[in-house]
Short mmCIF file of C-alpha atoms and ligand atoms in Angstrom, two decimals:
data_model
loop_
_atom_site.label_atom_id
_atom_site.label_comp_id
_atom_site.label_asym_id
_atom_site.label_seq_id
_atom_site.Cartn_x
_atom_site.Cartn_y
_atom_site.Cartn_z
CA MET R 1 225.62 76.78 -82.47
CA ALA R 2 228.39 74.97 -80.34
CA THR R 3 227.32 77.03 -77.64
CA ARG R 4 223.97 76.60 -77.67
CA ILE R 5 224.01 72.38 -77.98
CA LYS R 6 226.58 72.99 -74.70
CA GLN R 7 223.87 74.95 -72.64
CA LEU R 8 221.08 72.53 -73.63
CA VAL R 9 223.40 69.22 -73.01
CA GLY R 10 224.74 70.59 -69.98
CA HIS R 11 221.00 71.34 -68.95
CA ILE R 12 219.97 67.89 -69.46
CA ALA R 13 223.19 66.40 -68.02
CA PRO R 14 225.26 68.57 -65.59
CA PRO R 15 228.94 67.76 -65.29
CA ILE R 16 229.61 65.75 -62.30
CA ASP R 17 232.57 67.41 -60.28
CA MET R 18 234.20 64.48 -59.39
CA ALA R 19 235.68 66.26 -56.01
CA THR R 20 231.94 66.46 -54.49
CA PRO R 21 230.65 62.84 -53.51
CA GLU R 22 227.41 61.30 -54.83
CA LEU R 23 224.22 62.02 -53.33
CA TRP R 24 224.25 58.30 -52.24
CA GLN R 25 228.06 58.21 -51.53
CA GLU R 26 227.10 60.06 -48.13
CA VAL R 27 224.15 57.85 -47.23
CA PRO R 28 224.67 56.94 -43.38
CA LEU R 29 224.54 52.84 -42.47
CA ALA R 30 221.56 52.07 -40.75
CA PRO R 31 221.29 49.89 -38.28
CA PRO R 32 219.93 46.37 -38.85
CA ASP R 33 216.10 46.05 -37.75
CA SER R 34 216.33 44.35 -34.21
CA ILE R 35 214.05 41.64 -34.50
CA PHE R 36 215.45 40.31 -38.06
CA LYS R 37 219.37 40.82 -36.06
CA LEU R 38 218.30 38.65 -33.64
CA THR R 39 216.62 35.83 -36.01
CA ALA R 40 220.19 36.04 -37.67
CA ALA R 41 221.82 35.61 -34.17
CA TYR R 42 219.75 32.42 -33.17
CA LYS R 43 220.11 30.90 -36.75
CA ALA R 44 224.00 31.32 -36.33
CA ASP R 45 224.01 29.63 -32.80
CA THR R 46 225.48 26.33 -32.84
CA TYR R 47 223.74 25.64 -29.46
CA PRO R 48 221.49 22.67 -29.42
CA LYS R 49 218.85 23.64 -27.00
CA LYS R 50 218.75 27.23 -28.70
CA VAL R 51 215.34 28.84 -28.22
CA ASN R 52 213.94 31.61 -30.15
CA LEU R 53 211.16 33.86 -28.88
CA GLY R 54 211.91 36.77 -30.63
CA VAL R 55 209.91 36.11 -33.88
CA GLY R 56 206.29 37.41 -33.90
CA ALA R 57 204.94 34.65 -36.01
CA TYR R 58 203.27 31.07 -35.17
CA ARG R 59 205.10 28.28 -34.57
CA ASP R 60 203.50 24.38 -34.00
CA ASP R 61 204.64 22.28 -31.20
CA ASP R 62 207.71 21.10 -33.36
CA SER R 63 208.78 24.93 -33.86
CA LYS R 64 208.04 24.70 -37.22
CA PRO R 65 205.61 27.40 -39.32
CA TRP R 66 202.47 25.93 -39.94
CA VAL R 67 200.21 26.20 -42.72
CA LEU R 68 196.30 25.90 -41.84
CA PRO R 69 194.54 23.43 -43.61
CA VAL R 70 191.86 26.03 -44.44
CA VAL R 71 194.50 27.72 -46.19
CA LYS R 72 195.70 24.46 -48.43
CA LYS R 73 191.80 24.11 -49.24
CA ALA R 74 191.60 27.43 -50.47
CA THR R 75 194.61 27.19 -52.30
CA GLU R 76 193.84 24.10 -53.72
CA LYS R 77 189.77 25.89 -55.21
CA LEU R 78 191.97 28.48 -56.53
CA LEU R 79 194.03 26.32 -58.35
CA ARG R 80 191.35 23.88 -59.85
CA ASN R 81 189.59 27.71 -61.08
CA GLU R 82 190.53 28.07 -64.72
CA ALA R 83 188.54 31.73 -64.69
CA LEU R 84 191.39 33.29 -62.74
CA ASP R 85 193.56 35.62 -64.36
CA HIS R 86 196.06 37.71 -63.48
CA GLU R 87 195.05 41.13 -64.35
CA TYR R 88 194.98 44.10 -61.96
CA LEU R 89 193.12 44.64 -59.01
CA PRO R 90 190.71 47.47 -58.74
CA ILE R 91 192.38 50.23 -57.10
CA LEU R 92 190.86 49.69 -53.61
CA GLY R 93 191.22 45.80 -53.61
CA LEU R 94 189.16 42.75 -54.49
CA PRO R 95 185.61 44.13 -53.67
CA GLU R 96 184.32 40.63 -52.36
CA TYR R 97 187.63 40.33 -50.26
CA THR R 98 187.29 44.11 -48.53
CA ALA R 99 183.15 43.50 -47.71
CA ALA R 100 183.67 40.46 -46.16
CA ALA R 101 187.11 41.81 -44.16
CA ALA R 102 184.84 44.97 -42.99
CA LYS R 103 182.12 42.29 -41.91
CA LEU R 104 184.81 40.35 -40.34
CA ILE R 105 185.99 43.33 -37.85
CA LEU R 106 183.18 45.83 -37.74
CA GLY R 107 180.58 43.15 -37.37
CA SER R 108 178.12 41.99 -39.81
CA ASP R 109 175.11 44.45 -37.92
CA SER R 110 177.31 47.40 -37.79
CA PRO R 111 175.48 50.68 -38.36
CA ALA R 112 178.73 51.51 -40.08
CA LEU R 113 177.86 49.16 -42.83
CA SER R 114 174.26 49.42 -43.10
CA GLU R 115 174.46 52.92 -43.22
CA SER R 116 177.14 52.72 -46.15
CA ARG R 117 179.56 54.84 -43.69
CA ALA R 118 182.64 52.54 -43.89
CA VAL R 119 185.05 52.81 -46.77
CA SER R 120 188.00 49.78 -47.26
CA ALA R 121 190.98 49.42 -49.03
CA GLN R 122 192.60 46.32 -49.29
CA THR R 123 196.64 46.58 -48.28
CA ILE R 124 199.87 45.16 -48.14
CA SER R 125 198.96 43.75 -44.87
CA GLY R 126 198.80 45.54 -41.78
CA THR R 127 202.12 47.22 -41.81
CA GLY R 128 200.59 48.71 -45.28
CA ALA R 129 197.02 49.81 -43.54
CA ASN R 130 199.31 51.50 -41.01
CA HIS R 131 201.14 53.32 -43.62
CA LEU R 132 197.99 54.39 -45.78
CA GLY R 133 195.91 55.50 -42.46
CA ALA R 134 198.75 57.64 -41.50
CA LEU R 135 199.34 58.60 -44.74
CA PHE R 136 195.35 60.28 -45.28
CA LEU R 137 195.78 61.73 -41.56
CA THR R 138 198.49 63.80 -43.13
CA LYS R 139 196.39 64.84 -46.25
CA PHE R 140 192.54 65.05 -44.54
CA TYR R 141 192.79 65.07 -40.62
CA ARG R 142 192.54 68.59 -38.99
CA PHE R 143 195.01 68.17 -36.70
CA ASN R 144 193.91 71.39 -34.82
CA GLY R 145 197.23 73.31 -35.10
CA ALA R 146 199.09 70.71 -33.30
CA LYS R 147 200.03 67.89 -35.16
CA LYS R 148 199.57 65.04 -32.67
CA VAL R 149 199.51 61.31 -33.04
CA TYR R 150 200.05 59.51 -29.46
CA LEU R 151 201.34 56.02 -29.49
CA SER R 152 201.31 53.52 -26.59
CA ASN R 153 204.63 53.63 -24.37
CA PRO R 154 205.58 51.01 -25.71
CA THR R 155 204.11 49.90 -28.72
CA TRP R 156 205.36 47.75 -32.32
CA ALA R 157 208.45 48.66 -32.87
CA ASN R 158 207.53 49.87 -36.35
CA HIS R 159 204.74 52.04 -35.63
CA HIS R 160 207.09 55.41 -35.01
CA ALA R 161 208.68 54.78 -38.06
CA ILE R 162 205.83 54.53 -40.17
CA PHE R 163 204.26 57.90 -38.76
CA ARG R 164 208.16 59.91 -39.12
CA ASN R 165 207.97 58.38 -42.65
CA VAL R 166 204.99 60.31 -43.55
CA GLY R 167 206.18 63.11 -41.40
CA ILE R 168 204.44 62.76 -38.59
CA GLU R 169 206.34 62.87 -34.90
CA PRO R 170 204.43 60.61 -32.55
CA VAL R 171 204.02 61.27 -29.20
CA ASP R 172 203.92 58.82 -26.56
CA TYR R 173 201.32 57.63 -24.24
CA PRO R 174 201.57 55.69 -20.61
CA TYR R 175 200.28 52.12 -20.94
CA TYR R 176 201.95 49.84 -19.38
CA ASN R 177 202.85 49.87 -15.19
CA PRO R 178 206.27 48.14 -14.95
CA ASP R 179 205.80 47.74 -11.64
CA THR R 180 202.21 46.11 -11.36
CA ILE R 181 203.04 44.50 -15.43
CA SER R 182 199.97 45.57 -16.21
CA LEU R 183 197.91 48.34 -17.75
CA ASP R 184 198.72 51.68 -16.72
CA LEU R 185 194.70 53.01 -17.03
CA THR R 186 195.59 56.14 -14.86
CA GLY R 187 198.26 56.89 -17.16
CA LEU R 188 196.48 56.36 -20.19
CA ILE R 189 193.24 58.29 -19.20
CA GLY R 190 195.46 61.95 -18.43
CA SER R 191 197.10 61.21 -21.58
CA LEU R 192 193.58 61.54 -23.22
CA GLN R 193 192.44 64.51 -20.80
CA GLU R 194 195.28 66.09 -21.23
CA ALA R 195 196.19 65.50 -24.94
CA PRO R 196 194.45 68.70 -27.36
CA PRO R 197 191.37 67.74 -28.30
CA ARG R 198 191.03 66.09 -32.02
CA SER R 199 194.32 64.39 -31.17
CA VAL R 200 194.84 60.57 -32.61
CA PHE R 201 195.25 57.63 -29.98
CA LEU R 202 196.67 54.58 -31.69
CA LEU R 203 195.24 51.32 -29.73
CA HIS R 204 195.89 48.26 -30.25
CA ALA R 205 192.45 46.39 -30.78
CA CYS R 206 193.48 43.25 -28.90
CA ALA R 207 196.83 41.45 -27.97
CA HIS R 208 198.59 44.29 -27.30
CA ASN R 209 202.26 43.97 -29.12
CA PRO R 210 204.65 43.97 -26.92
CA THR R 211 203.03 43.31 -23.59
CA GLY R 212 200.42 40.95 -24.43
CA VAL R 213 198.38 43.62 -21.67
CA ASP R 214 194.72 44.32 -23.11
CA PRO R 215 192.15 46.98 -21.17
CA THR R 216 189.22 44.83 -20.05
CA GLU R 217 185.97 45.69 -21.30
CA GLU R 218 184.75 48.35 -18.80
CA GLU R 219 188.22 49.71 -19.24
CA TRP R 220 187.43 50.14 -22.91
CA ASP R 221 184.46 52.06 -22.15
CA THR R 222 185.96 54.30 -19.92
CA ILE R 223 188.42 55.28 -22.90
CA ALA R 224 185.49 55.72 -25.51
CA ASN R 225 183.90 58.25 -22.89
CA VAL R 226 186.70 60.27 -22.72
CA MET R 227 187.62 60.15 -26.43
CA LEU R 228 183.80 61.19 -27.17
CA GLU R 229 184.29 64.28 -25.04
CA LYS R 230 187.83 65.27 -26.29
CA ASN R 231 186.78 64.58 -30.10
CA HIS R 232 189.72 62.26 -30.35
CA TYR R 233 190.16 60.21 -33.06
CA ALA R 234 190.90 55.95 -32.79
CA PHE R 235 193.59 54.71 -35.15
CA PHE R 236 193.03 50.85 -34.33
CA ASP R 237 195.43 48.63 -35.40
CA CYS R 238 194.19 44.86 -35.23
CA ALA R 239 196.74 42.38 -36.32
CA TYR R 240 195.62 39.52 -34.02
CA GLN R 241 191.80 39.34 -34.33
CA GLY R 242 191.03 35.59 -33.35
CA PHE R 243 194.65 35.35 -31.69
CA ALA R 244 193.95 36.86 -28.64
CA SER R 245 190.95 35.37 -27.03
CA GLY R 246 190.53 32.48 -30.14
CA ASP R 247 187.22 34.37 -30.91
CA LEU R 248 186.91 36.47 -33.84
CA ASP R 249 183.96 38.11 -32.61
CA LYS R 250 185.13 38.82 -29.05
CA ASP R 251 188.79 40.21 -30.56
CA ALA R 252 186.67 42.88 -32.26
CA TRP R 253 184.74 44.04 -29.51
CA ALA R 254 186.54 46.97 -28.47
CA VAL R 255 186.36 48.61 -32.18
CA ARG R 256 182.17 47.69 -32.59
CA HIS R 257 182.25 49.05 -29.02
CA PHE R 258 184.01 52.00 -30.50
CA VAL R 259 181.59 52.32 -33.66
CA GLN R 260 178.10 51.97 -31.49
CA LYS R 261 179.31 54.50 -29.37
CA GLY R 262 180.24 56.82 -32.31
CA VAL R 263 183.71 57.37 -31.84
CA PRO R 264 185.46 58.40 -34.99
CA LEU R 265 188.07 55.68 -36.17
CA LEU R 266 189.87 53.64 -38.57
CA VAL R 267 190.79 50.32 -38.56
CA CYS R 268 193.91 48.47 -39.66
CA GLN R 269 193.74 44.78 -40.45
CA SER R 270 195.86 41.91 -40.89
CA PHE R 271 195.68 38.66 -42.20
CA ALA R 272 199.38 37.53 -41.61
CA LYS R 273 199.04 36.27 -37.75
CA ASN R 274 195.11 34.69 -38.00
CA ALA R 275 195.23 33.11 -41.20
CA GLY R 276 199.41 32.24 -41.31
CA LEU R 277 199.60 34.21 -44.68
CA TYR R 278 202.53 36.16 -43.14
CA GLY R 279 204.30 36.47 -46.94
CA GLU R 280 201.17 36.98 -48.92
CA ARG R 281 200.61 40.72 -47.38
CA VAL R 282 197.10 40.40 -46.94
CA GLY R 283 195.06 43.38 -45.27
CA ALA R 284 193.06 46.71 -45.35
CA LEU R 285 192.59 49.90 -43.87
CA HIS R 286 188.79 50.54 -43.15
CA ILE R 287 187.57 53.96 -41.87
CA VAL R 288 184.34 54.72 -40.47
CA SER R 289 182.62 58.07 -41.74
CA PRO R 290 179.91 60.04 -39.96
CA ASP R 291 177.62 59.76 -43.21
CA LYS R 292 177.50 58.15 -46.70
CA ASP R 293 178.54 61.45 -47.99
CA THR R 294 181.52 61.78 -46.39
CA ALA R 295 182.33 58.16 -46.71
CA ASP R 296 181.99 58.71 -50.93
CA ARG R 297 184.94 61.45 -50.77
CA VAL R 298 186.85 59.93 -48.39
CA ARG R 299 186.62 56.68 -50.78
CA SER R 300 187.79 59.01 -53.76
CA GLN R 301 190.77 60.45 -51.90
CA LEU R 302 191.76 56.99 -50.62
CA SER R 303 191.81 55.64 -53.92
CA VAL R 304 193.90 58.98 -55.31
CA LEU R 305 196.77 57.98 -52.24
CA GLN R 306 196.72 54.24 -52.90
CA ARG R 307 197.27 54.60 -56.76
CA SER R 308 200.21 57.07 -56.19
CA GLU R 309 201.67 54.20 -53.51
CA ILE R 310 201.37 51.05 -54.90
CA SER R 311 198.49 51.19 -57.65
CA ASN R 312 196.70 48.11 -56.92
CA PRO R 313 197.08 45.85 -54.44
CA PRO R 314 198.41 41.86 -55.04
CA SER R 315 195.95 39.55 -55.79
CA HIS R 316 196.64 35.71 -54.26
CA GLY R 317 196.33 36.21 -50.61
CA ALA R 318 193.07 38.12 -50.64
CA ARG R 319 191.83 35.52 -52.78
CA LEU R 320 192.55 33.14 -50.72
CA VAL R 321 190.83 35.33 -47.97
CA GLU R 322 187.73 36.19 -49.58
CA LEU R 323 187.59 32.26 -50.21
CA ILE R 324 187.68 31.38 -46.56
CA LEU R 325 185.18 34.25 -45.32
CA ASN R 326 182.80 34.14 -47.71
CA ASP R 327 182.45 30.20 -47.51
CA PRO R 328 180.25 29.17 -44.44
CA GLU R 329 182.05 25.63 -44.25
CA MET R 330 185.61 26.73 -44.78
CA PHE R 331 184.88 29.70 -42.45
CA ALA R 332 183.77 27.09 -39.75
CA GLU R 333 186.73 25.50 -40.24
CA TRP R 334 188.95 28.69 -39.93
CA LYS R 335 187.55 29.51 -37.00
CA GLN R 336 188.72 25.71 -35.71
CA ASP R 337 192.08 26.54 -37.06
CA ILE R 338 192.36 29.78 -35.11
CA LYS R 339 191.49 27.85 -31.90
CA THR R 340 194.42 25.36 -32.72
CA MET R 341 196.86 28.10 -32.32
CA SER R 342 195.45 30.22 -29.60
CA GLY R 343 194.85 27.24 -27.38
CA ARG R 344 198.16 25.75 -28.13
CA ILE R 345 199.68 29.48 -26.60
CA ILE R 346 197.08 29.51 -23.87
CA SER R 347 198.00 26.05 -23.01
CA MET R 348 202.14 27.35 -23.03
CA ARG R 349 201.12 30.05 -20.61
CA LYS R 350 199.58 27.81 -18.45
CA GLU R 351 202.38 25.31 -18.63
CA LEU R 352 205.09 28.36 -18.12
CA HIS R 353 203.20 29.55 -15.18
CA ARG R 354 202.81 26.01 -13.66
CA LEU R 355 206.89 25.28 -13.76
CA LEU R 356 207.50 28.62 -12.27
CA THR R 357 205.23 28.55 -9.47
CA GLN R 358 204.99 24.88 -8.46
CA VAL R 359 208.19 23.36 -9.79
CA HIS R 360 211.02 26.02 -9.41
CA ASN R 361 209.25 28.25 -6.91
CA THR R 362 210.84 31.11 -8.80
CA PRO R 363 211.07 34.38 -6.77
CA GLY R 364 208.10 36.72 -7.91
CA ASN R 365 204.44 37.01 -8.88
CA TRP R 366 204.18 34.95 -12.02
CA ASP R 367 200.23 35.80 -12.63
CA HIS R 368 200.77 37.97 -15.54
CA ILE R 369 201.91 35.23 -17.91
CA LEU R 370 198.12 34.05 -17.32
CA ASN R 371 196.32 37.06 -17.58
CA GLN R 372 198.41 38.37 -20.45
CA ILE R 373 197.10 37.96 -23.77
CA GLY R 374 197.74 36.67 -27.75
CA MET R 375 201.02 35.84 -29.04
CA PHE R 376 203.28 37.83 -26.70
CA SER R 377 204.49 37.84 -23.18
CA PHE R 378 206.04 40.88 -21.36
CA THR R 379 207.99 38.36 -18.62
CA GLY R 380 209.10 41.66 -16.29
CA LEU R 381 212.88 40.66 -16.78
CA ASN R 382 215.11 43.78 -17.23
CA ALA R 383 217.46 44.51 -20.07
CA GLU R 384 219.99 43.00 -18.40
CA GLN R 385 218.34 39.69 -17.46
CA SER R 386 217.48 39.57 -21.21
CA LYS R 387 220.73 39.65 -22.10
CA ALA R 388 221.72 37.30 -19.58
CA MET R 389 219.30 34.63 -21.44
CA ILE R 390 220.57 35.42 -25.07
CA GLU R 391 223.98 35.47 -23.92
CA ARG R 392 224.15 32.62 -21.54
CA ALA R 393 221.53 30.35 -22.02
CA HIS R 394 220.71 31.25 -26.23
CA VAL R 395 217.38 31.68 -25.47
CA TYR R 396 216.75 34.51 -27.77
CA MET R 397 214.36 37.20 -27.08
CA THR R 398 214.29 41.18 -27.04
CA GLY R 399 216.01 43.59 -24.69
CA ASN R 400 212.79 44.52 -23.29
CA GLY R 401 211.71 41.25 -21.83
CA ARG R 402 209.32 40.51 -24.17
CA ILE R 403 208.84 36.73 -25.52
CA SER R 404 207.04 35.20 -28.35
CA MET R 405 204.99 32.50 -26.25
CA ALA R 406 204.22 30.43 -29.91
CA GLY R 407 208.22 29.90 -29.63
CA LEU R 408 207.54 28.25 -26.63
CA ASN R 409 206.71 24.00 -27.07
CA SER R 410 206.55 20.74 -24.91
CA HIS R 411 210.02 20.13 -26.17
CA ASN R 412 211.79 23.40 -25.31
CA ILE R 413 209.64 25.04 -21.99
CA GLU R 414 211.57 23.13 -19.22
CA TYR R 415 214.56 24.05 -20.51
CA PHE R 416 213.14 27.92 -20.91
CA ALA R 417 211.55 27.89 -17.22
CA GLU R 418 214.40 26.51 -15.69
CA SER R 419 216.74 29.22 -17.37
CA LEU R 420 214.57 32.00 -16.25
CA ASP R 421 214.35 30.63 -12.99
CA LYS R 422 218.28 31.17 -12.74
CA VAL R 423 218.25 34.52 -14.46
CA VAL R 424 215.57 35.49 -11.62
CA ARG R 425 217.48 34.55 -9.02
CA GLY R 426 221.21 35.76 -10.51
CA THR R 427 222.49 32.12 -11.04
CA LEU R 428 222.63 31.84 -14.88
C1 PLP T 501 200.65 45.34 -33.59
C2 PLP T 501 201.12 44.70 -35.41
N1 PLP T 501 200.60 46.07 -36.03
C3 PLP T 501 201.03 45.48 -37.01
C4 PLP T 501 201.86 44.49 -37.63
C5 PLP T 501 202.07 44.10 -38.77
O1 PLP T 501 202.27 43.13 -39.24
P1 PLP T 501 202.03 42.37 -40.66
O2 PLP T 501 202.29 43.77 -41.95
O3 PLP T 501 202.71 41.59 -41.20
O4 PLP T 501 200.47 42.37 -41.80
C6 PLP T 501 202.28 43.86 -36.72
C7 PLP T 501 203.16 42.75 -36.68
O5 PLP T 501 203.86 42.07 -36.01
C8 PLP T 501 202.08 44.18 -35.50
O6 PLP T 501 202.27 42.94 -34.33
#
């Protein structure tokens, strides 16, 4: 009997061998996230003229986070609604939100919507949409033997990790030409042509992070044609709709054009930047299928994946965005707020270009500062110069020469231009 109990107990809780370390004691220390590390270093810096150009969040002219007036209005309206409770949302999210979000990115006249071919899931912001999309690929995308997902080189730092987390080792495709500080269209088209048929290409729908370099409409069309020829799949990441041009429809052009042309695709959408809802984690994944029947099956499988990942998404941010998108007055006001943010960024681009070219006569061509789009700009500074900007000028930027234009304002832009000029001349 004693032996029997020992056997059972032993089975339930095997004795720990004190000589061997517990599993977690062998976990290696991971390096800190580079952007969060940069922010911590900026915060610890006591230099009065320090500038933070690392973080990808909008700041107003006083370097402060900006709560959009329309978001304040929507919040007040929500608070007054006594019918609201804290029940779970459906697995794929708040239906009024996902339907409006799909219209916003695909266009209200989209054939994918009128033919009921688009399936939408509310996600944990854009990151969650990327994750759910990547997970979906691992389960249901026929990779044709070679599992290939292509990411632009460079890309948002988190893309590689998101795909690796679900067991996909992504491959880079050329995107940016450092010599011309512009799009490497030849390299990109070459990659599309060389990739095995039915590969997945992750494309930034607008305001490419980190380069700020987007294809023109003509270039997008060329890309779409090669993707159709090769039966590739477009994995659109759209984290900045409205932020690039100030116009929500214009920034959705590439996605809508691909849908019109029949390129198979999915879209990851985020309301972090364009609604200033960073911490609310409001996003969506939209998968466009060839027909309604496929879409229904896709929806059923997305529900299964979502259920095991997060069960159901959070409600507050989705309710705010749903109010803004579905109320014509608030929608109009939101568009104005977007113009305020994108307009300030565009004015910073113009001013920086003016200071470099007309005040300092900084060596080199600085037209890319004007031509690039969205929150980020690739200055063209190399790793050594970027490091010098942090260490000697207290200007915090990433090692690849990327700056967030939203970190510039009327108080710090002259100091930044002066520091940039010095680092280029080697006198910093
Ligand atoms: C290209 C890109 N995709 C996705 C995201 C995800 O943002 P979030 O999860 O905050 O919506 C970001 C954020 O910086 C981004 O730059």
